[in-house]
Coordinates of C-alpha atoms in Angstrom, one line a residue:
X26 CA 45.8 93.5 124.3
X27 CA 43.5 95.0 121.8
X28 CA 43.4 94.3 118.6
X29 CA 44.6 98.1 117.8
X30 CA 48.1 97.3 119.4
X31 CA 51.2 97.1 117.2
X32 CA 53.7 95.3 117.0
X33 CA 56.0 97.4 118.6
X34 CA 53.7 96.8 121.6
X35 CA 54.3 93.3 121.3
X36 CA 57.7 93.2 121.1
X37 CA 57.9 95.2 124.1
X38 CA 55.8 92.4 126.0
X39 CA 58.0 89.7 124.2
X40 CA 61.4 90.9 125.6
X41 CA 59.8 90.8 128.9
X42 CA 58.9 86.9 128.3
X43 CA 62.0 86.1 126.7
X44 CA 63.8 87.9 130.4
X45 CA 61.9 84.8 132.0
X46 CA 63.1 82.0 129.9
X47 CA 66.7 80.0 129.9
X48 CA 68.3 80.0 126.2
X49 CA 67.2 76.9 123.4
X50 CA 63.4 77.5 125.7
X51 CA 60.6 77.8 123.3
X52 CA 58.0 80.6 122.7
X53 CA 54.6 80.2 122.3
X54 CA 54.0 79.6 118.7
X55 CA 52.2 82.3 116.7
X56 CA 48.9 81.3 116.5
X57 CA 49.0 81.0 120.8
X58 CA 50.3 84.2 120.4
X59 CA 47.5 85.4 118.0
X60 CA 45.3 84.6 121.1
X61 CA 46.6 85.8 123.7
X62 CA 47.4 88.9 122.8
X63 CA 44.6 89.3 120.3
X64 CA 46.5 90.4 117.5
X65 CA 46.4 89.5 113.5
X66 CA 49.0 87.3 112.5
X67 CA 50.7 89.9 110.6
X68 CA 51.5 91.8 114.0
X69 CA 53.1 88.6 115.5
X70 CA 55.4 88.2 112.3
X71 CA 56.6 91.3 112.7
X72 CA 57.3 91.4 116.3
X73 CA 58.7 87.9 116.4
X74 CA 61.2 89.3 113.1
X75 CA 62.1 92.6 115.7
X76 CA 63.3 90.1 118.4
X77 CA 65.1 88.6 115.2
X78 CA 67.2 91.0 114.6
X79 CA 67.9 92.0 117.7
X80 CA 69.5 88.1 118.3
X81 CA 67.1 87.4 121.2
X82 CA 65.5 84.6 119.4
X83 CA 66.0 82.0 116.4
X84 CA 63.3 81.3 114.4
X85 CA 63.0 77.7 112.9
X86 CA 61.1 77.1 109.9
X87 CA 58.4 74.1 111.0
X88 CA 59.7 74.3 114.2
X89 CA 59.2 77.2 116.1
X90 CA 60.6 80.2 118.0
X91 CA 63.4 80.4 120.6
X92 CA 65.0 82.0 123.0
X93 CA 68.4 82.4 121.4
X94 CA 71.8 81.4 122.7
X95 CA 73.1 85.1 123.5
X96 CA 70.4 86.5 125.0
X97 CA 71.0 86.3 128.7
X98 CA 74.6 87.6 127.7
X99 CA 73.6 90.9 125.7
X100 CA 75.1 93.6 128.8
X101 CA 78.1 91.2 128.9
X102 CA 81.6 91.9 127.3
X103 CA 81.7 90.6 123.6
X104 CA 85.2 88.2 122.9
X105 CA 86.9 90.3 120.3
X106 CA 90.3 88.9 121.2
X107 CA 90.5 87.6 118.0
X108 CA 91.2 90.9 116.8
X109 CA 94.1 91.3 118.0
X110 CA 95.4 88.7 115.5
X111 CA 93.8 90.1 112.6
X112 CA 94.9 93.8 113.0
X113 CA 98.5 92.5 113.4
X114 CA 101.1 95.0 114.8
X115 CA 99.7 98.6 112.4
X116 CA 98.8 99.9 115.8
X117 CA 97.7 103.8 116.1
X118 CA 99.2 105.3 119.0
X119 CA 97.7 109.0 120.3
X120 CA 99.2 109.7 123.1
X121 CA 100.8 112.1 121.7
X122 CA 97.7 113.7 120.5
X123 CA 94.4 112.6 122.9
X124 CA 93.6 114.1 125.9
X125 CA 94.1 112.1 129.1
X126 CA 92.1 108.9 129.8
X127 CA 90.3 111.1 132.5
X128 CA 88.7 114.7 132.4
X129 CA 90.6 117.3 134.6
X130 CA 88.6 118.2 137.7
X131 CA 86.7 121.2 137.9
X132 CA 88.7 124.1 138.7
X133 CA 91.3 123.0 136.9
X134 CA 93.7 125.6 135.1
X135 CA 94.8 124.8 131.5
X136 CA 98.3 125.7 130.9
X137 CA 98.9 122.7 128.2
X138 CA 96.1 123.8 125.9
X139 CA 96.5 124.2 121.9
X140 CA 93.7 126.7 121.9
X141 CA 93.1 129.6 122.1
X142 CA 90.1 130.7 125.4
X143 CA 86.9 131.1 124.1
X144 CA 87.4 134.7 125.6
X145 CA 90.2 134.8 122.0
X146 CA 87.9 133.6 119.7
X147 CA 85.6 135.5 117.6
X148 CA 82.8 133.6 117.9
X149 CA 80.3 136.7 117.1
X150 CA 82.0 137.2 113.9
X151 CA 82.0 132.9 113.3
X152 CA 78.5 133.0 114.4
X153 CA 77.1 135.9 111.7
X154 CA 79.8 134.0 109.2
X155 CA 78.1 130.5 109.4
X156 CA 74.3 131.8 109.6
X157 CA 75.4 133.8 106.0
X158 CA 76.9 130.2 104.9
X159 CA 73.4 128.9 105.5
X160 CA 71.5 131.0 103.7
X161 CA 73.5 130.4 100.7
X162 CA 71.1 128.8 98.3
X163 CA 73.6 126.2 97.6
X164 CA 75.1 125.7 100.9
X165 CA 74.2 122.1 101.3
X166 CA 75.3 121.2 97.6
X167 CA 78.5 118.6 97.2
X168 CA 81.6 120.9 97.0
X169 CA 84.3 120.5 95.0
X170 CA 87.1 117.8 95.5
X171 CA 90.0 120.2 96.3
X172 CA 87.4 122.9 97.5
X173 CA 85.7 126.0 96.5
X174 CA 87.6 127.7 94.3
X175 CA 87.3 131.2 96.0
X176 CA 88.3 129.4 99.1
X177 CA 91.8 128.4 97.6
X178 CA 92.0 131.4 96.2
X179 CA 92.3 133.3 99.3
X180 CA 94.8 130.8 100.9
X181 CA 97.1 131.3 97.6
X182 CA 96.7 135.1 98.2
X183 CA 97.8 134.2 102.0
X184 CA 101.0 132.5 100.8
X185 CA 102.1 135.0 98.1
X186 CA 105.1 134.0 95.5
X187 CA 103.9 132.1 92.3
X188 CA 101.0 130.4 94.4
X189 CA 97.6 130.2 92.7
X190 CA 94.3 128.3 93.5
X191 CA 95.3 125.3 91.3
X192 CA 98.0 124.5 94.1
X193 CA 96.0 124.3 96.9
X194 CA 93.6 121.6 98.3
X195 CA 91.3 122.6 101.1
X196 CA 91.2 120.2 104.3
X197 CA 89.3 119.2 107.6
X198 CA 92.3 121.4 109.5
X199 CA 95.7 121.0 109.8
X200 CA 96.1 117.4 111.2
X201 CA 94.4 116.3 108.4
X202 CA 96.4 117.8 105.8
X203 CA 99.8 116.1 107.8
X204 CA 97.8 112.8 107.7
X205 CA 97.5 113.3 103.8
X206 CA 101.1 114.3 102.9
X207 CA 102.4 111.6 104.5
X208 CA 100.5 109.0 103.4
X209 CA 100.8 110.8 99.8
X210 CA 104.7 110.9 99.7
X211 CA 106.3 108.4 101.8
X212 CA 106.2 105.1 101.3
X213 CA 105.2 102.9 104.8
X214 CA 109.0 102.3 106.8
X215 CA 110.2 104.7 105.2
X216 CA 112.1 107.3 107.7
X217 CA 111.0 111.1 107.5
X218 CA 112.9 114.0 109.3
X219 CA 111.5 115.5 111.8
X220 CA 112.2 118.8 114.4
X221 CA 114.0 117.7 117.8
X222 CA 112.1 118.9 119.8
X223 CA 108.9 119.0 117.5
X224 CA 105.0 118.7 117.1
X225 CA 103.9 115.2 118.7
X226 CA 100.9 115.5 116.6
X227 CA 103.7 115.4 113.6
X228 CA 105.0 112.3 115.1
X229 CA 101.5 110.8 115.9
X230 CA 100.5 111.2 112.3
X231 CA 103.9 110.0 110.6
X232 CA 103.5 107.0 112.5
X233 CA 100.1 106.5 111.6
X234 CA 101.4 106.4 108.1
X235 CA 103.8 103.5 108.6
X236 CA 106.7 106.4 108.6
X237 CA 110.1 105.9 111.0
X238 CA 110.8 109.8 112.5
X239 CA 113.9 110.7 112.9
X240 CA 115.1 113.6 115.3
X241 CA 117.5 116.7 113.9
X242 CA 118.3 118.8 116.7
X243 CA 117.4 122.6 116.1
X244 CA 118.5 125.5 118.1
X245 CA 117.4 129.3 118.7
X246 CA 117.8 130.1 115.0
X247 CA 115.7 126.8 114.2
X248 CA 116.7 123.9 112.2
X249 CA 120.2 123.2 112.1
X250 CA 120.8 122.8 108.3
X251 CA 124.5 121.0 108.6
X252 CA 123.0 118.1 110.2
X253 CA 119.9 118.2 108.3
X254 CA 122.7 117.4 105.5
X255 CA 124.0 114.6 107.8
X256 CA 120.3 113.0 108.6
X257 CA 119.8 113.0 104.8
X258 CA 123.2 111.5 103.9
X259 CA 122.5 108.5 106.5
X260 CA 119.3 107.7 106.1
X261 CA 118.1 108.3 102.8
X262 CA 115.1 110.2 103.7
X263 CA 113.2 111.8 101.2
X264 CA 111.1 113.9 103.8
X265 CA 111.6 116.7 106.2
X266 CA 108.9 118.1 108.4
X267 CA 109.3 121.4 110.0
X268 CA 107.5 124.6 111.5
X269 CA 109.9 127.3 110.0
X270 CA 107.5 130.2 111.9
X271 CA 107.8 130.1 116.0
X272 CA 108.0 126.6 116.1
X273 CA 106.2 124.2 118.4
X274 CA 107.3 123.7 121.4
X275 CA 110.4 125.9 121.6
X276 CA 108.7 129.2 119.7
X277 CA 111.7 129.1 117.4
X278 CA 112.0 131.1 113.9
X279 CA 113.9 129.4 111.3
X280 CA 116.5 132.3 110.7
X281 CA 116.6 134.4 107.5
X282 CA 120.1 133.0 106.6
X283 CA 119.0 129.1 106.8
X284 CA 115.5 129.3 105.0
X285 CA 118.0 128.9 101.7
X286 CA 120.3 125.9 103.0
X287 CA 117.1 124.3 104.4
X288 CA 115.6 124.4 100.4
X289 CA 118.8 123.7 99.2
X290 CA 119.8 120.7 101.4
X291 CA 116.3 119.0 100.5
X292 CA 116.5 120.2 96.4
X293 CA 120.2 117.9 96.8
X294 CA 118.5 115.1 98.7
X295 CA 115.6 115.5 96.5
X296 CA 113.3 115.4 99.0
X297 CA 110.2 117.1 99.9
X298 CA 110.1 119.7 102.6
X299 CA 106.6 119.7 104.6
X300 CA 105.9 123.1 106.2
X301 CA 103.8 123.1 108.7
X302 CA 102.9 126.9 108.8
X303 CA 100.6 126.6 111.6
X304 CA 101.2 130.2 113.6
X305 CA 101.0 132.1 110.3
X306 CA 97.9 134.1 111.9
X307 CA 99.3 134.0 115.8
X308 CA 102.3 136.6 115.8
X309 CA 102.3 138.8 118.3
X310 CA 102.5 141.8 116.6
X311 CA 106.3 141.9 115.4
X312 CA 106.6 141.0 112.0
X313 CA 105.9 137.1 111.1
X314 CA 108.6 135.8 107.7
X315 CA 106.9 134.8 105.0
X316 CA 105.9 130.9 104.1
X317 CA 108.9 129.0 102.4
X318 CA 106.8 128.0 99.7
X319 CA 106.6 131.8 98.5
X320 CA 110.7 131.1 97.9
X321 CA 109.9 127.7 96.3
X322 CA 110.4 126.9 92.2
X323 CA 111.0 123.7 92.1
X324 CA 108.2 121.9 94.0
X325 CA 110.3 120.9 96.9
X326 CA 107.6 122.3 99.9
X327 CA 104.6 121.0 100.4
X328 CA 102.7 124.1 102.3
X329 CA 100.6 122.9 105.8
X330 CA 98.3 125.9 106.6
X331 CA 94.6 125.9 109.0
X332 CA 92.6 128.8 110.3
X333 CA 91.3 126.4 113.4
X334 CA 94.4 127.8 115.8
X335 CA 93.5 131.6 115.1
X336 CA 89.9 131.1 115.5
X337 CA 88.3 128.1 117.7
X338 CA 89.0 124.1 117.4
X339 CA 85.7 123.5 115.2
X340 CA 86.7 125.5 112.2
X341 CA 88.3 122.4 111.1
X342 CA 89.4 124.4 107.7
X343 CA 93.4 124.1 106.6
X344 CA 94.7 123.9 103.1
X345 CA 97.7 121.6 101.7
X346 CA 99.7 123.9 98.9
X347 CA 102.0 122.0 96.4
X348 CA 103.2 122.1 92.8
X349 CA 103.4 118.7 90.4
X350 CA 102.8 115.2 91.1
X351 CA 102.9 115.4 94.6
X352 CA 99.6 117.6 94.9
X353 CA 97.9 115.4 92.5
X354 CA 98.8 112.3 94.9
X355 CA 97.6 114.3 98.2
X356 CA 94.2 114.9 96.0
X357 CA 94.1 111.6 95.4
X358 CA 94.5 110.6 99.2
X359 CA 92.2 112.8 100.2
X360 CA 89.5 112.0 97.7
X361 CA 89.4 108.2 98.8
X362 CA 89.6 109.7 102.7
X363 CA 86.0 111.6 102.6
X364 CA 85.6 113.1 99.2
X365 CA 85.4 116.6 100.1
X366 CA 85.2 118.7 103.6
X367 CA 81.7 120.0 104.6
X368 CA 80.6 123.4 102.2
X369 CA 78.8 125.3 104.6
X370 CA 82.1 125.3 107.1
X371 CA 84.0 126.2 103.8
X372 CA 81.7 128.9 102.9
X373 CA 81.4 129.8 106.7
X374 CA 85.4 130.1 106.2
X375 CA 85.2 132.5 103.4
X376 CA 82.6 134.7 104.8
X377 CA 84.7 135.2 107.5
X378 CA 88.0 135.9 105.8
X379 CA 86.1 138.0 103.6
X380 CA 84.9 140.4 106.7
X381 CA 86.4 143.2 108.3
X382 CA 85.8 141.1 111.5
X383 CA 88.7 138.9 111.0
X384 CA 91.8 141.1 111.0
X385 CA 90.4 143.1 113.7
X386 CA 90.1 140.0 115.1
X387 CA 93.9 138.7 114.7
X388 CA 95.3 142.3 115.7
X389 CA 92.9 141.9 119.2
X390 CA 94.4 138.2 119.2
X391 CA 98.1 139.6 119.0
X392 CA 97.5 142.2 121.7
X393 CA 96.5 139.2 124.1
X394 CA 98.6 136.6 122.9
X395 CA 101.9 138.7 123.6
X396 CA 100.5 140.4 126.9
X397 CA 99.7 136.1 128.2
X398 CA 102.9 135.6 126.7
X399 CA 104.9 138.2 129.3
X400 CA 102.9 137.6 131.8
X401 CA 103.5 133.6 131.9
X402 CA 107.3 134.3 131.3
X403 CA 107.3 136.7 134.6
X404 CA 105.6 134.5 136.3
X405 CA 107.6 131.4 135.6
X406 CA 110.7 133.7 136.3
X407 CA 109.6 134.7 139.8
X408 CA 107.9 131.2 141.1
X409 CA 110.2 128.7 139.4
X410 CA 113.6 130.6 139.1
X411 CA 115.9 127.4 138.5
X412 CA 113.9 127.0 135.2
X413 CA 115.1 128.0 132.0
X414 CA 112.9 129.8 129.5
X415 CA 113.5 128.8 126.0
X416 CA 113.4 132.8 125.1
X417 CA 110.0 135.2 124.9
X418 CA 108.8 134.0 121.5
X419 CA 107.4 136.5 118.9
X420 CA 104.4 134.6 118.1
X421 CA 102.5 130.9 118.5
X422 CA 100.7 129.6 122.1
X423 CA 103.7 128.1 124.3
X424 CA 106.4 128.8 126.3
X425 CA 109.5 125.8 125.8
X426 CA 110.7 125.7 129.5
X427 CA 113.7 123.6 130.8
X428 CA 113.3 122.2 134.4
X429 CA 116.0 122.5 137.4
X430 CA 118.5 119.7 137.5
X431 CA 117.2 116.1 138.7
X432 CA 113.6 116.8 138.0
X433 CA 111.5 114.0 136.0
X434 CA 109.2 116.0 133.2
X435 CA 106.5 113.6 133.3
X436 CA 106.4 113.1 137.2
X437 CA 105.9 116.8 137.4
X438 CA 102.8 117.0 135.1
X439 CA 101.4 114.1 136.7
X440 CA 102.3 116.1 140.1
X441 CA 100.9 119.3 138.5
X442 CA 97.6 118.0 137.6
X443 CA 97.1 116.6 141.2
X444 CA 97.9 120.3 142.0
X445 CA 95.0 121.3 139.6
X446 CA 96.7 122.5 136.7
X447 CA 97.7 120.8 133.8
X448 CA 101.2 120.7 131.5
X449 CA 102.7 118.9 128.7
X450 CA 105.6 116.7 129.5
X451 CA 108.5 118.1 127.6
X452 CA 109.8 114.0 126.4
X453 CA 106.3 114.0 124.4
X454 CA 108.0 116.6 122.0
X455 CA 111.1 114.2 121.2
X456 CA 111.1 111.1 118.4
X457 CA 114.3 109.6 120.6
X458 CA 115.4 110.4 123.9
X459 CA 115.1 113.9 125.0
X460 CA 119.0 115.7 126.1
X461 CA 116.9 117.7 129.1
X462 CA 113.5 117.4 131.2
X463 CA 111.3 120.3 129.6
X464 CA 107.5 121.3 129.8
X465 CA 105.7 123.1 127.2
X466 CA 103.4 125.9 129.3
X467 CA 100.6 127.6 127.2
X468 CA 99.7 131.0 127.5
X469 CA 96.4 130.9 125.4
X470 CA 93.8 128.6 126.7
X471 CA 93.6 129.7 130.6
X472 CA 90.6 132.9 131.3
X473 CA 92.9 135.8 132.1
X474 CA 96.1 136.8 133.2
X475 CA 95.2 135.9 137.0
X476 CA 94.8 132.3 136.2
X477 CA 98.2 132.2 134.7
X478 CA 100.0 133.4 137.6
X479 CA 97.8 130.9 139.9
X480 CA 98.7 128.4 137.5
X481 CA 102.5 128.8 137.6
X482 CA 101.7 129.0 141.2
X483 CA 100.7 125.3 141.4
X484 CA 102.8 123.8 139.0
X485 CA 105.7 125.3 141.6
X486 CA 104.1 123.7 144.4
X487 CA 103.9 120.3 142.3
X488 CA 107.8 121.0 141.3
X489 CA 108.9 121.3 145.0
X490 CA 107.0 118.1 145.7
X491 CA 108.4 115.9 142.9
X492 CA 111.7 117.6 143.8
X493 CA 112.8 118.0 147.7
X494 CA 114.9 120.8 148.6
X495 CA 118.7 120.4 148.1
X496 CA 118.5 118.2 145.1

């Protein structure tokens, strides 16, 4: 080796030395070293401190170097048991929320997706709307706490009433903002109310929190509001979550006539009401009912709103809106989470609400959404016709199906995806046992209307497999 070589070199050829030696042997000591590789002194120190820090040898002052303990073991499993005693029993479960342990094979069809096809998106208009963001002379400058100011100002606008920018705090998306007003308002075992069925990412995230759901059983009108009374009465909850607007799973809207009790049920309880308002932008072209925190004096709703299910999963933009001590809580939360959310996706955000892009954009979305929508209803109709649709929803990404008697939900998505299409076990949508087997179907994420007929297609063929004939 030449006395031009660095260190780097060295360390390379040490590795391979250290390979050929059993742990506690000795190296060569540096001035051996000096001369056989014929290299200063300075390049051995820093080679020999490389291999330091990498644990493949020990260095002993007066002694020596040597091959350390660990370093025939580096590709071997670490013993990190012992975490398992330190982390105790706050376990995170995502089931509910993560994608299956393995990828689906190729070819597979999508019909339990939570977004929309790339096809939906308008990635031209997201595209032109981040490469403006960039050019901004301040894109990469820290952005404020609770967000750009223009940026809450157009989600106040979005919500109407009495809402201004001071009552909204921009988020990484919608899950985020659910993470944060839990955590902000509920103490950990404390029980929070939740939609039967309802939005297992709801139930993922309220868990995460420490929180104890508990089920209220809604119905075609939505949430039931005399045993929401009940649920509050027993258990002393001081939290109700709920997705007024074509509700997720069943595609429910809260009805006119209950929007008030639901308000005034919580106001008695004095509780907070968390709406998540996450299908504000995916009607279908009938008319969507306003937010319930445009109705709301008295702080009780705390207002869940994104943009990432209207336009693709990366926009990770949402907004928390709330009145009093409770926002200045979540702002607290969030400020210890990560400070702030990333300014060029914010300003990437606003250029696009700001063009004439977007609403062209969500009235080409409705068109599509309620033509899938039909077309996965028929379908389901014709190939399945012992299931029962939950009803042709007016707006949102699912269909809330009920299997034939005697069928097992989660056998027949397991069946389904050996069939090559995927579903959503309906008993993933329940905080206590579910009353009925049910899958939730989406219409959004699959190419075209073809591959939701040859979807429903195999998802009969799993059904009749899980389920003889005659049963």
């Amino acid at each position: 080796m030449s006395d031009s070589s660095t260190s780097v070199e060295l360390a390379d050829s040490l590795r391979g030395l250290v390979t050929r030696l059993s742990p506690g042997d000795r190296l060569p000591s540096s001035r051996e070293l000096v001369q056989q590789y014929r290299v200063s002194p300075v390049t051995v120190a820093r080679a020999i401190a490389v291999l330091a820090a990498e644990g493949a040898v020990v260095t002993r002052p007066g002694s020596g170097t040597y091959v350390a303990l660990r370093a025939r073991r580096d590709r071997q499993a670490a013993d990190t048991a012992w975490q398992t005693v330190a982390l105790t029993d706050r376990a995170v479960d995502t089931r509910l929320v993560a994608d299956p342990p393995a990828p689906a094979p190729p070819g597979t069809i999508t019909l339990d997706g939570g977004y929309v096809h790339r096809s939906l998106q308008p990635t031209r208009a997201l595209s032109a709307a981040l490469a403006r963001a960039a050019r901004r002379p301040d894109a990469w400058d820290r952005a404020p706490a609770n967000g750009l100011s223009t940026l809450r100002t157009v989600f106040a606008e979005q919500a109407g009433g009495a809402v201004t920018a001071d009552d909204v705090l921009i988020t990484a998306g919608g899950q985020s903002a659910l993470s944060i007003a839990f955590r902000a308002i509920a103490a950990p075992g404390s029980p929070v109310l939740v939609e039967s069925p309802g939005y297992p990412g709801a139930l993922a995230a309220a868990r995460a929190a420490g929180l104890r759901p508990v089920p209220v059983p809604l119905d075609a009108d939505g949430l039931r509001p005399d045993l929401l009374a009940d649920a509050f009465a027993m258990t002393g909850a001081r939290v109700l979550y709920c997705q007024p607007a074509f509700q997720n799973p069943t595609g429910a809207v809260l009805a006119p006539g209950r929007r008030g009790q639901i308000l005034d049920v919580a106001r008695a309880s004095g509780a907070f009401v968390v709406e998540d308002d996450f299908a504000r932008h995916l009607g279908h072209g009938g008319p969507v009912p306003g937010p319930l925190v445009a109705d709301d004096r008295d702080g009780t709703v705390v207002h869940v709103t994104s943009l990432t299910k209207s336009t693709a999963p990366s926009l990770r933009i949402g907004a928390l809106i709330a009145r009093g001590p409770v926002m200045e809580r979540m702002r607290a939360v969030r400020l210890v989470d990560d400070f702030f959310v990333s300014r060029p996706l914010q300003e990437a955000a606003l250029e696009l609400l700001s063009s004439p892009a977007y609403p062209r954009h969500l009235r080409s979305l409705a068109a599509a959404l309620r033509d899938r929508s039909g077309a996965l209803a028929a379908a389901v109709t014709r190939e399945i016709p012992d299931a029962t649709l939950a009803g042709l929803p007016g707006g949102g990404l699912h269909l809330w199906v009920r299997l034939p008697a005697g069928a097992d939900d989660t056998a027949v998505a397991g069946a389904a995806r050996q069939h090559g299409v995927t579903v959503s076990a309906g008993s993933r949508y329940f905080a206590a046992e579910p009353p009925a087997a049910h899958l939730r179907l989406g219409f959004a994420a699959t190419a075209d209307l073809a591959e939701l007929d040859e979807g429903v297609r195999r998802l009969a063929a799993a059904l009749r497999e899980v389920r003889p004939a005659g049963r």
